[in-house]
Structures are given as C-alpha cells and as structure tokens.
Coordinates of C-alpha atoms in Angstrom, one line a residue:
M83 CA 93.5 163.7 148.8
V84 CA 90.8 161.0 149.3
Q85 CA 91.1 159.0 152.6
S86 CA 90.7 155.3 152.3
N87 CA 91.2 152.4 154.7
F88 CA 92.3 149.3 152.8
D89 CA 94.6 147.0 154.7
I90 CA 95.1 144.9 151.6
I91 CA 95.0 145.4 147.9
V92 CA 94.4 142.3 145.7
V93 CA 95.4 142.7 142.1
G94 CA 93.3 140.5 139.8
A95 CA 89.7 139.2 140.0
G96 CA 89.9 135.5 139.1
N97 CA 89.5 132.6 141.3
A98 CA 92.9 132.9 143.1
A99 CA 92.4 136.7 143.6
L100 CA 88.9 136.4 145.0
C101 CA 89.8 133.5 147.2
A102 CA 92.6 135.8 148.6
A103 CA 90.2 138.7 149.1
I104 CA 87.7 136.5 150.9
A105 CA 90.3 134.9 153.1
A106 CA 91.7 138.3 154.0
R107 CA 88.3 139.8 154.8
E108 CA 87.4 136.6 156.8
K109 CA 90.4 137.5 159.1
G110 CA 89.1 141.1 159.6
A111 CA 91.2 143.1 157.1
S112 CA 89.7 145.7 154.8
V113 CA 90.2 144.7 151.2
L114 CA 90.2 146.4 147.8
V115 CA 90.3 144.3 144.6
L116 CA 91.7 145.8 141.4
E117 CA 90.4 144.4 138.1
R118 CA 92.1 145.6 134.9
G119 CA 89.1 144.7 132.6
P120 CA 85.6 146.0 132.7
K121 CA 83.0 144.4 134.9
Q122 CA 81.5 142.3 132.0
K123 CA 84.9 140.8 131.4
R124 CA 85.8 140.0 135.0
G125 CA 87.1 136.6 136.2
G126 CA 90.4 136.2 134.4
N127 CA 91.2 132.7 133.0
S128 CA 89.0 131.1 135.7
F129 CA 85.9 132.3 133.9
F130 CA 86.7 130.2 130.9
T131 CA 87.5 127.0 132.7
D132 CA 85.4 123.8 132.6
G133 CA 85.3 124.0 136.4
A134 CA 87.1 120.7 137.0
I135 CA 89.0 120.9 140.2
R136 CA 91.5 118.3 141.4
T137 CA 91.5 117.4 145.2
A138 CA 92.6 114.5 147.3
Y139 CA 89.7 112.6 148.9
N140 CA 89.2 109.4 150.7
G141 CA 86.3 108.1 148.8
L142 CA 82.6 108.8 148.1
D143 CA 81.9 109.8 151.7
D144 CA 84.3 112.7 151.3
I145 CA 82.7 113.7 148.0
R146 CA 79.2 113.6 149.5
K147 CA 80.3 116.0 152.2
I148 CA 81.1 118.5 149.4
I149 CA 77.9 117.6 147.4
P150 CA 75.3 116.8 150.0
S151 CA 72.6 116.6 147.4
I152 CA 73.9 113.1 146.3
T153 CA 71.2 110.7 147.4
D154 CA 71.7 107.2 148.6
E155 CA 70.1 106.0 145.4
E156 CA 72.4 108.0 143.3
A157 CA 75.4 106.9 145.4
E158 CA 74.5 103.3 144.7
K159 CA 74.8 103.9 140.9
I160 CA 78.3 105.5 140.9
H161 CA 81.8 104.4 141.7
V162 CA 84.3 107.0 142.8
P163 CA 87.7 105.6 143.6
V164 CA 89.8 106.9 146.4
Y165 CA 92.2 109.6 145.3
S166 CA 94.7 109.9 148.1
E167 CA 97.2 112.7 148.8
T168 CA 100.0 110.3 147.9
E169 CA 98.4 109.6 144.5
Y170 CA 97.8 113.3 143.8
Y171 CA 101.5 114.1 144.8
D172 CA 102.8 111.3 142.7
D173 CA 100.7 112.3 139.7
L174 CA 102.0 115.9 140.0
M175 CA 105.6 114.7 140.2
R176 CA 105.2 112.2 137.4
V177 CA 103.8 114.6 134.8
T178 CA 106.3 117.3 135.7
K179 CA 109.2 114.7 135.6
G180 CA 110.0 115.4 139.3
Q181 CA 110.6 119.1 138.7
S182 CA 107.8 120.5 140.8
N183 CA 109.0 122.1 144.0
P184 CA 108.3 119.5 146.6
Q185 CA 107.3 121.9 149.4
L186 CA 104.9 123.9 147.1
A187 CA 103.5 120.6 145.6
K188 CA 103.0 119.1 149.0
Q189 CA 101.2 122.3 150.2
L190 CA 98.9 122.2 147.2
V191 CA 98.1 118.5 147.8
T192 CA 97.6 118.5 151.5
Q193 CA 95.5 121.7 151.5
S194 CA 93.3 120.7 148.6
Y195 CA 90.4 119.1 150.3
K196 CA 90.4 121.5 153.2
T197 CA 90.3 124.4 150.7
I198 CA 87.4 122.8 148.8
Q199 CA 85.5 122.7 152.2
W200 CA 86.4 126.2 152.9
M201 CA 85.1 127.3 149.4
Q202 CA 81.9 125.4 150.0
G203 CA 81.5 127.3 153.3
H204 CA 81.6 130.5 151.3
G205 CA 78.9 129.5 148.9
I206 CA 80.8 127.8 146.1
E207 CA 78.7 124.9 144.7
F208 CA 80.2 121.7 143.4
E209 CA 78.8 118.8 141.3
L210 CA 79.9 115.5 140.0
N211 CA 81.9 115.7 136.8
Y212 CA 79.7 113.1 135.0
E213 CA 80.1 114.7 131.6
N214 CA 83.9 114.5 131.2
Q215 CA 85.2 112.1 133.8
S216 CA 82.9 109.1 133.9
F217 CA 81.8 106.2 131.7
E218 CA 79.0 103.8 132.1
K219 CA 80.0 100.3 132.8
D220 CA 77.7 97.4 134.1
G221 CA 75.0 99.8 134.9
K222 CA 77.2 102.1 137.0
R223 CA 78.9 105.4 136.3
I224 CA 82.6 104.9 136.8
F225 CA 84.7 107.9 137.6
W226 CA 88.3 107.9 136.6
G227 CA 91.5 110.0 136.7
G228 CA 91.1 111.5 140.1
L229 CA 88.9 114.3 139.0
P230 CA 85.2 113.7 140.0
L231 CA 84.5 117.3 141.2
K232 CA 83.7 120.4 139.2
T233 CA 82.2 123.7 140.1
N234 CA 78.6 124.2 139.4
D235 CA 78.0 125.9 136.0
K236 CA 81.7 125.6 135.2
G237 CA 84.0 128.7 135.6
V238 CA 81.0 131.0 135.0
G239 CA 79.4 129.6 138.1
L240 CA 82.6 129.8 140.1
I241 CA 83.2 133.4 139.4
R242 CA 79.5 134.3 139.9
K243 CA 79.5 132.7 143.4
L244 CA 82.9 134.2 144.4
N245 CA 81.7 137.7 143.5
E246 CA 78.4 137.2 145.4
R247 CA 80.5 136.4 148.4
V248 CA 82.7 139.4 147.8
I249 CA 79.6 141.6 147.8
E250 CA 78.2 139.9 151.0
L251 CA 81.6 140.5 152.8
G252 CA 81.7 144.2 151.8
I253 CA 84.8 143.9 149.7
E254 CA 85.2 146.8 147.3
V255 CA 86.1 146.1 143.6
W256 CA 87.4 148.7 141.2
Y257 CA 87.1 147.8 137.5
E258 CA 89.0 149.1 134.5
T259 CA 91.9 149.8 136.9
R260 CA 95.3 148.6 135.8
A261 CA 98.1 148.2 138.4
T262 CA 101.5 149.4 137.0
E263 CA 104.0 149.7 139.8
L264 CA 104.7 148.7 143.4
K265 CA 106.3 151.1 145.8
L266 CA 108.5 150.1 148.7
E267 CA 109.7 152.0 151.8
N268 CA 112.3 150.5 154.1
N269 CA 112.0 147.3 152.2
Q270 CA 108.2 147.1 152.9
I271 CA 105.3 147.5 150.7
K272 CA 104.0 151.0 150.9
S273 CA 101.7 151.7 147.9
I274 CA 100.7 150.7 144.4
V275 CA 100.4 152.9 141.3
V276 CA 97.3 152.3 139.1
Q277 CA 95.9 153.8 135.9
Q278 CA 92.2 154.5 136.1
E279 CA 90.1 156.5 133.6
G280 CA 93.2 158.1 132.1
K281 CA 94.6 159.1 135.4
E282 CA 97.4 157.8 137.5
L283 CA 96.7 157.1 141.2
T284 CA 98.9 156.0 144.0
I285 CA 97.1 154.0 146.7
N286 CA 98.9 153.5 150.0
T287 CA 98.4 150.2 151.7
T288 CA 100.0 147.8 154.1
S289 CA 99.9 144.6 152.0
I290 CA 99.4 143.5 148.4
V291 CA 98.4 140.2 146.9
L292 CA 99.3 139.8 143.3
A293 CA 97.0 137.3 141.6
C294 CA 96.6 138.7 138.1
G295 CA 97.9 135.8 135.9
G296 CA 100.8 135.1 133.7
F297 CA 102.0 136.6 130.4
E298 CA 100.3 134.3 127.9
A299 CA 98.2 137.0 126.4
D300 CA 101.3 139.1 125.4
K301 CA 102.8 138.1 122.1
K302 CA 106.1 139.8 122.8
L303 CA 106.6 138.0 126.1
R304 CA 105.5 134.7 124.6
S305 CA 108.0 135.0 121.8
E306 CA 110.8 136.1 124.2
F307 CA 110.3 133.3 126.8
I308 CA 108.5 130.4 125.2
G309 CA 109.5 130.8 121.5
E310 CA 108.6 132.7 118.3
E311 CA 106.3 130.0 117.1
W312 CA 103.9 130.8 120.0
N313 CA 102.9 134.0 118.2
A314 CA 100.5 131.7 116.3
A315 CA 98.8 130.3 119.4
I316 CA 95.2 131.1 120.2
V317 CA 94.8 132.7 123.7
R318 CA 92.1 130.6 125.3
G319 CA 91.4 132.9 128.2
T320 CA 91.4 136.6 129.2
E321 CA 93.2 139.1 127.0
Y322 CA 94.3 141.0 130.0
N323 CA 97.0 138.5 131.2
T324 CA 99.9 140.3 129.8
G325 CA 102.4 139.9 132.7
D326 CA 101.7 143.0 134.6
G327 CA 102.0 141.4 138.0
L328 CA 105.2 139.5 137.1
T329 CA 106.7 142.8 135.7
M330 CA 105.9 144.7 138.9
A331 CA 107.1 142.0 141.2
L332 CA 110.4 141.5 139.5
A333 CA 110.9 145.3 139.5
V334 CA 111.0 145.3 143.3
G335 CA 113.3 142.3 143.6
A336 CA 111.1 139.2 143.5
Q337 CA 112.9 136.0 142.4
K338 CA 112.0 134.8 138.9
Y339 CA 111.0 131.2 139.4
G340 CA 109.7 128.1 137.6
Q341 CA 109.6 127.2 133.9
W342 CA 109.5 130.5 132.0
S343 CA 110.0 128.5 128.7
G344 CA 106.9 126.5 129.4
C345 CA 103.1 126.8 129.4
H346 CA 99.9 125.0 129.6
S347 CA 98.4 124.6 126.1
I348 CA 95.8 122.3 124.5
G349 CA 94.4 121.2 121.2
T350 CA 91.5 123.5 120.6
D351 CA 89.1 124.0 117.7
Y352 CA 91.0 125.4 114.6
N353 CA 88.3 128.1 114.3
A354 CA 88.2 129.1 118.0
P355 CA 88.4 132.8 118.8
K356 CA 91.9 134.3 118.9
V357 CA 91.3 135.5 122.5
G358 CA 88.7 134.2 124.9
D359 CA 85.2 135.3 124.1
F360 CA 83.3 136.3 127.2
T361 CA 80.0 135.7 125.4
K362 CA 81.0 132.0 124.9
P363 CA 82.6 130.9 128.1
G364 CA 83.0 127.4 129.6
D365 CA 85.9 125.9 127.6
I366 CA 83.6 125.0 124.8
F367 CA 86.3 124.9 122.0
K368 CA 88.6 122.3 123.5
K369 CA 88.8 118.9 121.8
H370 CA 89.7 116.4 124.6
S371 CA 88.6 113.0 123.3
Y372 CA 91.8 112.7 121.3
P373 CA 93.0 109.6 123.3
L374 CA 90.3 107.7 121.4
S375 CA 91.5 109.2 118.1
I376 CA 94.5 109.2 115.9
M377 CA 95.9 112.7 115.1
L378 CA 97.4 113.5 111.7
N379 CA 99.1 116.6 110.4
K380 CA 98.8 118.2 107.0
D381 CA 101.5 115.9 105.7
G382 CA 99.3 112.9 106.7
N383 CA 101.5 111.7 109.5
R384 CA 100.9 111.0 113.2
F385 CA 103.1 112.7 115.6
V386 CA 102.2 111.7 119.2
D387 CA 101.0 108.6 121.2
E388 CA 97.4 109.7 121.5
G389 CA 96.8 106.9 124.0
A390 CA 99.9 107.4 126.2
D391 CA 97.7 108.2 129.2
F392 CA 94.3 109.5 130.3
R393 CA 93.8 112.9 128.7
N394 CA 94.1 114.5 132.2
Y395 CA 97.9 113.8 132.1
T396 CA 98.7 114.6 128.5
Y397 CA 96.5 117.4 127.2
A398 CA 98.5 120.2 128.7
K399 CA 101.6 119.2 126.8
Y400 CA 100.0 118.0 123.5
G401 CA 99.0 121.5 122.5
R402 CA 102.6 122.5 121.8
E403 CA 103.1 119.3 119.8
I404 CA 100.2 120.5 117.5
L405 CA 101.8 123.9 117.3
K406 CA 104.9 122.3 115.9
Q407 CA 103.0 120.8 113.0
P408 CA 102.8 122.4 109.5
D409 CA 100.5 125.5 109.6
H410 CA 99.9 124.7 113.3
V411 CA 97.1 122.3 112.5
A412 CA 96.2 118.7 113.2
Y413 CA 93.2 116.5 112.5
Q414 CA 91.6 114.1 115.1
I415 CA 90.2 111.1 113.2
Y416 CA 87.3 109.0 114.5
D417 CA 85.0 106.4 113.1
S418 CA 81.4 105.4 114.1
Q419 CA 82.5 102.9 116.7
V420 CA 84.1 105.7 118.8
R421 CA 81.9 108.6 117.9
P422 CA 79.3 107.9 120.7
Y423 CA 82.1 108.1 123.3
L424 CA 83.2 111.6 122.4
R425 CA 82.8 114.4 124.9
K426 CA 80.0 116.9 124.7
E427 CA 82.1 119.6 123.1
Y428 CA 82.2 117.6 119.8
D429 CA 78.4 118.0 119.5
L430 CA 78.3 121.8 120.0
E431 CA 77.4 124.0 117.1
E432 CA 80.7 125.7 117.5
A433 CA 82.6 122.5 116.7
T434 CA 84.3 122.3 113.3
I435 CA 83.7 118.9 111.8
Y436 CA 84.2 117.1 108.5
Q437 CA 82.2 113.9 107.9
A438 CA 82.3 111.3 105.1
D439 CA 81.1 107.8 104.4
T440 CA 84.6 106.6 103.4
L441 CA 88.1 107.4 104.3
E442 CA 88.9 108.4 100.7
E443 CA 86.0 110.9 100.8
L444 CA 87.1 112.3 104.1
A445 CA 90.7 112.8 102.8
N446 CA 89.2 114.7 99.8
L447 CA 87.5 117.1 102.2
L448 CA 90.8 118.0 104.0
P449 CA 93.8 120.1 102.9
V450 CA 96.2 117.2 103.6
N451 CA 98.5 115.0 101.6
Q452 CA 95.8 112.6 100.7
A453 CA 98.0 109.6 99.7
Q454 CA 100.0 109.7 102.9
F455 CA 96.9 110.4 105.0
L456 CA 95.3 107.1 103.7
K457 CA 98.6 105.2 104.0
T458 CA 99.0 106.3 107.6
I459 CA 95.5 105.1 108.6
E460 CA 96.1 101.8 106.8
E461 CA 99.4 101.2 108.6
Y462 CA 97.8 102.1 111.9
N463 CA 94.9 99.7 111.3
H464 CA 97.3 96.8 110.5
S465 CA 99.2 97.6 113.7
V466 CA 96.3 97.4 116.1
Q467 CA 96.5 94.5 118.5
E468 CA 93.7 92.4 119.9
G469 CA 92.4 93.1 123.4
N470 CA 89.5 94.5 125.4
Y471 CA 88.7 98.1 124.6
N472 CA 87.8 100.0 127.7
P473 CA 87.8 103.9 127.9
T474 CA 87.4 103.9 131.6
E475 CA 90.9 102.6 132.2
K476 CA 94.3 102.3 130.6
D477 CA 93.3 99.1 128.7
G478 CA 96.7 98.3 127.2
K479 CA 95.0 97.8 123.8
G480 CA 97.7 99.2 121.7
T481 CA 99.6 99.0 118.5
D482 CA 102.7 97.1 117.4
G483 CA 105.3 98.0 114.8
I484 CA 104.5 101.7 114.2
T485 CA 106.1 105.0 115.5
P486 CA 104.8 106.7 117.4
P487 CA 102.8 103.8 119.0
K488 CA 99.4 104.1 120.4
S489 CA 99.6 102.6 123.9
N490 CA 95.9 102.3 124.9
W491 CA 92.5 102.6 123.3
A492 CA 93.6 101.5 119.9
L493 CA 90.7 100.5 117.6
R494 CA 90.9 100.0 113.9
I495 CA 89.3 103.0 112.0
E496 CA 87.1 101.0 109.7
Q497 CA 83.4 101.7 110.3
G498 CA 81.9 104.6 108.5
P499 CA 80.9 107.3 108.7
F500 CA 84.2 108.8 109.4
Y501 CA 84.9 112.2 111.2
A502 CA 87.8 114.7 111.3
F503 CA 88.0 117.5 113.7
P504 CA 90.7 120.1 112.9
V505 CA 92.6 121.5 116.0
T506 CA 95.3 124.1 116.6
C507 CA 97.2 125.1 119.7
G508 CA 95.5 127.2 122.4
I509 CA 97.7 128.6 125.2
T510 CA 96.0 128.6 128.6
F511 CA 98.6 130.1 131.0
S512 CA 102.4 130.5 131.2
F513 CA 104.3 128.4 133.7
G514 CA 106.9 131.0 134.5
G515 CA 106.3 132.9 137.7
I516 CA 107.9 134.3 140.8
H517 CA 109.1 132.4 143.9
V518 CA 106.7 132.2 146.8
N519 CA 106.9 130.2 150.0
T520 CA 104.2 127.8 151.2
V521 CA 102.1 130.6 152.8
G522 CA 102.2 132.8 149.7
E523 CA 104.9 135.3 150.7
V524 CA 106.9 136.6 147.7
L525 CA 110.6 135.8 148.0
N526 CA 113.5 137.9 146.8
E527 CA 116.8 136.7 145.2
E528 CA 118.0 135.7 148.6
E529 CA 114.8 133.8 149.2
A530 CA 113.7 136.1 152.0
P531 CA 110.1 137.5 152.0
I532 CA 109.5 140.9 150.6
A533 CA 107.5 142.4 153.5
G534 CA 103.9 142.9 152.7
L535 CA 104.0 141.3 149.3
F536 CA 102.1 138.0 148.5
A537 CA 101.1 136.2 145.3
A538 CA 98.8 133.4 144.2
G539 CA 97.4 131.7 141.2
E540 CA 99.2 131.5 137.8
M541 CA 101.9 133.9 139.2
V542 CA 103.3 131.2 141.5
G543 CA 106.2 129.6 139.8
G544 CA 107.7 126.2 140.5
I545 CA 104.7 124.0 140.6
F546 CA 104.1 123.1 137.0
Y547 CA 106.8 122.1 134.4
E548 CA 106.1 120.8 130.9
N549 CA 102.7 119.5 132.0
Y550 CA 100.2 119.2 134.8
P551 CA 97.4 117.0 136.0
G552 CA 94.1 118.3 134.8
G553 CA 92.2 120.4 137.3
S554 CA 95.3 121.2 139.4
G555 CA 95.6 124.7 138.1
L556 CA 92.2 125.8 139.5
M557 CA 93.0 124.0 142.7
S558 CA 96.4 125.7 143.0
G559 CA 94.7 129.1 142.5
S560 CA 92.2 128.3 145.4
V561 CA 94.8 126.9 147.8
Y562 CA 97.4 129.6 147.3
G563 CA 94.8 132.3 147.1
K564 CA 93.4 131.3 150.5
L565 CA 97.0 131.0 151.9
A566 CA 98.1 134.4 150.5
G567 CA 95.0 136.2 151.6
T568 CA 95.3 134.7 155.1
S569 CA 99.0 135.6 155.4
A570 CA 98.4 139.1 154.0
A571 CA 95.7 139.7 156.5
S572 CA 97.9 138.6 159.4
Y573 CA 100.8 140.9 158.2
A574 CA 98.5 143.8 157.5
L575 CA 96.8 143.7 160.9
E576 CA 100.1 143.5 162.6
N577 CA 101.5 146.5 160.7
R578 CA 98.3 148.4 160.0
R579 CA 98.8 152.0 158.9
D580 CA 96.5 154.8 157.8
T581 CA 96.0 154.6 154.1
V582 CA 95.7 157.5 151.7
T583 CA 94.7 157.7 148.1
Q584 CA 96.0 160.7 146.1

C-alpha cells in the first residue's frame, strides 16, 4: 500500500488535459496527470497542431494585450479586423448547420478571450499568424478569417510551455500509464484502474478529469461509427487516441453525445506518415491552399467547390470528400500565377510535388485519366468569369456553367510551369463524445452530473458537427480544460478524502 494525496487525476497530457491540471492546481488541489504514451510522445494531438487558436477579440488593441511585443511601427503595417463574439458564434453555427449545442457553443465563444489571457498568465506565448492568415495588400499585412493568433512554435511550443508550467506548479505526471476503468461508490467517483509497467494499479481519488481524446486512431471504432472507408485514412496525430476515455465514461453511465458518425479530417500529403510522427511535428503535411486550386481525382474530374469559402471553414470537411474518391487520392492543380501565393507547407522538402512546363506533360506524370484530366481543365478555363482576383477576401471571381462551380478565386490555369500536389484524407479527431455541461461536468443519461467526473477537449461531444471553424478545436480544449479543472478542484476540495494507491 503506497499512500498518495491526489485530489484530482487528469487522464491525458495534451492541451485540454494540461489546462485542466493547471487550473485545478491553481485552486489548491493536488493533481496527478496520467499519460498513456512515453515522455517523448507526450502532448496528444495538440503536439501536431499548427498552433492557430480562434478567439473573439475587439480589434488590434486586444491582440496587442496578448502579444505585447508588437511595436507601434509594426501595428501601423498590419490590419486585424474585429472578430466579435457574435461573429465567432455565427461562424460556428453556420459551418455546423445549426447543430452545435447552443449552450456549449456560447460558453466556448464567450470564454475564449478570457482563456487566452489566462493561458498567457501561465507562460503560454502567442504570435501573429502571419504565415497562414494574412496577405500583403497596399503595403499592409491584411489578416483574414478571424484567426490572427497562434501559439509560439506551433503545437510543439504550446506543449513545451504547458509542461514547464506543470513542473513549476508541482504537478506530478506518470508516463506510460494507461487508464482502463473508472470505479464509483454511492454514485461518486472513487478510483481509477491503470496499467503501468505490466501491472494493474487502482488509484483512489476524489475527482477525475478525462481529457484523453477521441477514437480516431482506432481502426475498429472508426469503421464502426464513421464508416468502413475510414480504415484508409491517415491518422494525423497521436497513435494513442483509441477511445479509452470514452469507453470508460460510457461504462459508468455517461451519455453518448454529439456526432459519432463525424470527424475532423483534411487533405494531407499523399505520402504523409500513417500516424503522427513525433520527429516531424507542426502539421507540416497538410495542403491548405486548395481554395486557390482546382482539385481533380484519378478519373480526371473535379468533385468540390474549392472556392466555396475561406479554407478555415471548409478544410475540416473536404478531407472526407477526398476519401470518397478512387484510391482515396486527389490532385491539387496550380499554375505559375498562383504558385507564389501558396502556403509554406508547399515548399517543404516533405511535400510531394509534380511539375511540368505544359498541362499535357503534367498529365503524363500522373496516374490519372489523361484525356479527361485535360478536358476538365479546359472546361474550367472556359468557365472562369472576369473580375478582380483577391485572395484576402471572398472576391466573387467564380465560374459559370460547370458543376461543381468554383465560387471564388477562379483563375484560368494557363501559365506554365504547372504543379500537381497529390493529397489523401488525414483524420484529425472524431466528433463523437460524451455529454458535459458548461462547466465540464460529465452528464448521465438523465443529464444529471456524475459526481466527481469531468471531461474536456475532444471528448466533449455536441460542439462540432460535419465541420468546424479552423482553430476552434484548440480553443475548445483550452476553454473546457480550464473549466473542467476548476470545477474538479471545487468538487474535490469540498469532498476531499484520503487517497491510497494499491
């Protein structure tokens, strides 16, 4: 029998989990973090993000409070439009077709900026998202799409800073420890069963925060809930998100909630690793300049409106459209007019690229129906309407007479050299989760709290359906991580018991 004194156990070690642990410790609770993977693979999906984080804000002054290093001279050279709580909420509801739980959505939106400030207060560093969310116009950098903030050094920097703060606060972390079962007594959380170094341990505690991700890394669960074709998807993040937290929570009566048949997925490099590579983090394999492209499948046909909206509002659903194509592959096509506008990931050595001086030569390089490939591009070129091309806004420069249309950013593909980037579907996280309330308490089938049980991050169901606004997943993890940790601390300190590990 080994005596321990943990008021709260947090399962997981990504952004949501560590925010929960820090928030709980901030309130005076003792905290243990359980991480299934080894230390060198800590951080969950958060480690692999590009760091973009969506918050409501009232203009550049609010942004400068978060990034005080912005000088007056730099501020004169940038334009950061206001992104209000109303705009954030409306974007979330629009892309989820009104399915997002209004209470959970409102909490995410209204707590977003306060949570960013709280994170900053705990040492998380932010920077302007110049690389992916701005274009130069009339000598100024114009930010667009409500996403000017990112964490310094992407997800790698976020996880590093969160762990530094965890150490400073004296929070204990056990690596290579897999949680397998929750135990209740008198309808209250009493303990958690874990596997560690081949042994099974039962750790008594007062409160548990589950923040260990969805089930996207488990082929069986993907096939069961999302569809058999998802066996072919690349897992963009951690290999350890196999639904452990969801399984444990449902076993003690948590209500299944949200879109279990849906997920966040993107078009990613066809030759990306089959699971997230911790030696190459930072979301380097994505290919997110597709609104400026046309995308063709192996049959030589287009299949989506590439310019329907800013990529922030379409990329999380277009991955599954690529998955539906023959051999789960598509080709993003660009010419030399557009090539300078492409995001940095297109220039990395990891990027798979085909280049040719003519479209006929490009078609010869690709395993596609060459005749249809060239016919599709010709028909597209004839359909492009006149107008002012402007990647910083929805310019309305579209097509006429083809299906699917291209609604914005339509330029004729006519100036060589020409480029093709093959992409496939990469799954990021599953949307299906459990039901929590606005303070992170896990609810049962009667929608009453399970005493002592809380959840955050990708385990929260009911916020994202079909799609999501870019950067809102990381923000949701932070908001609900902080809320769940704070709530768990309040509960634990009111119901503190001696804890024993056996």
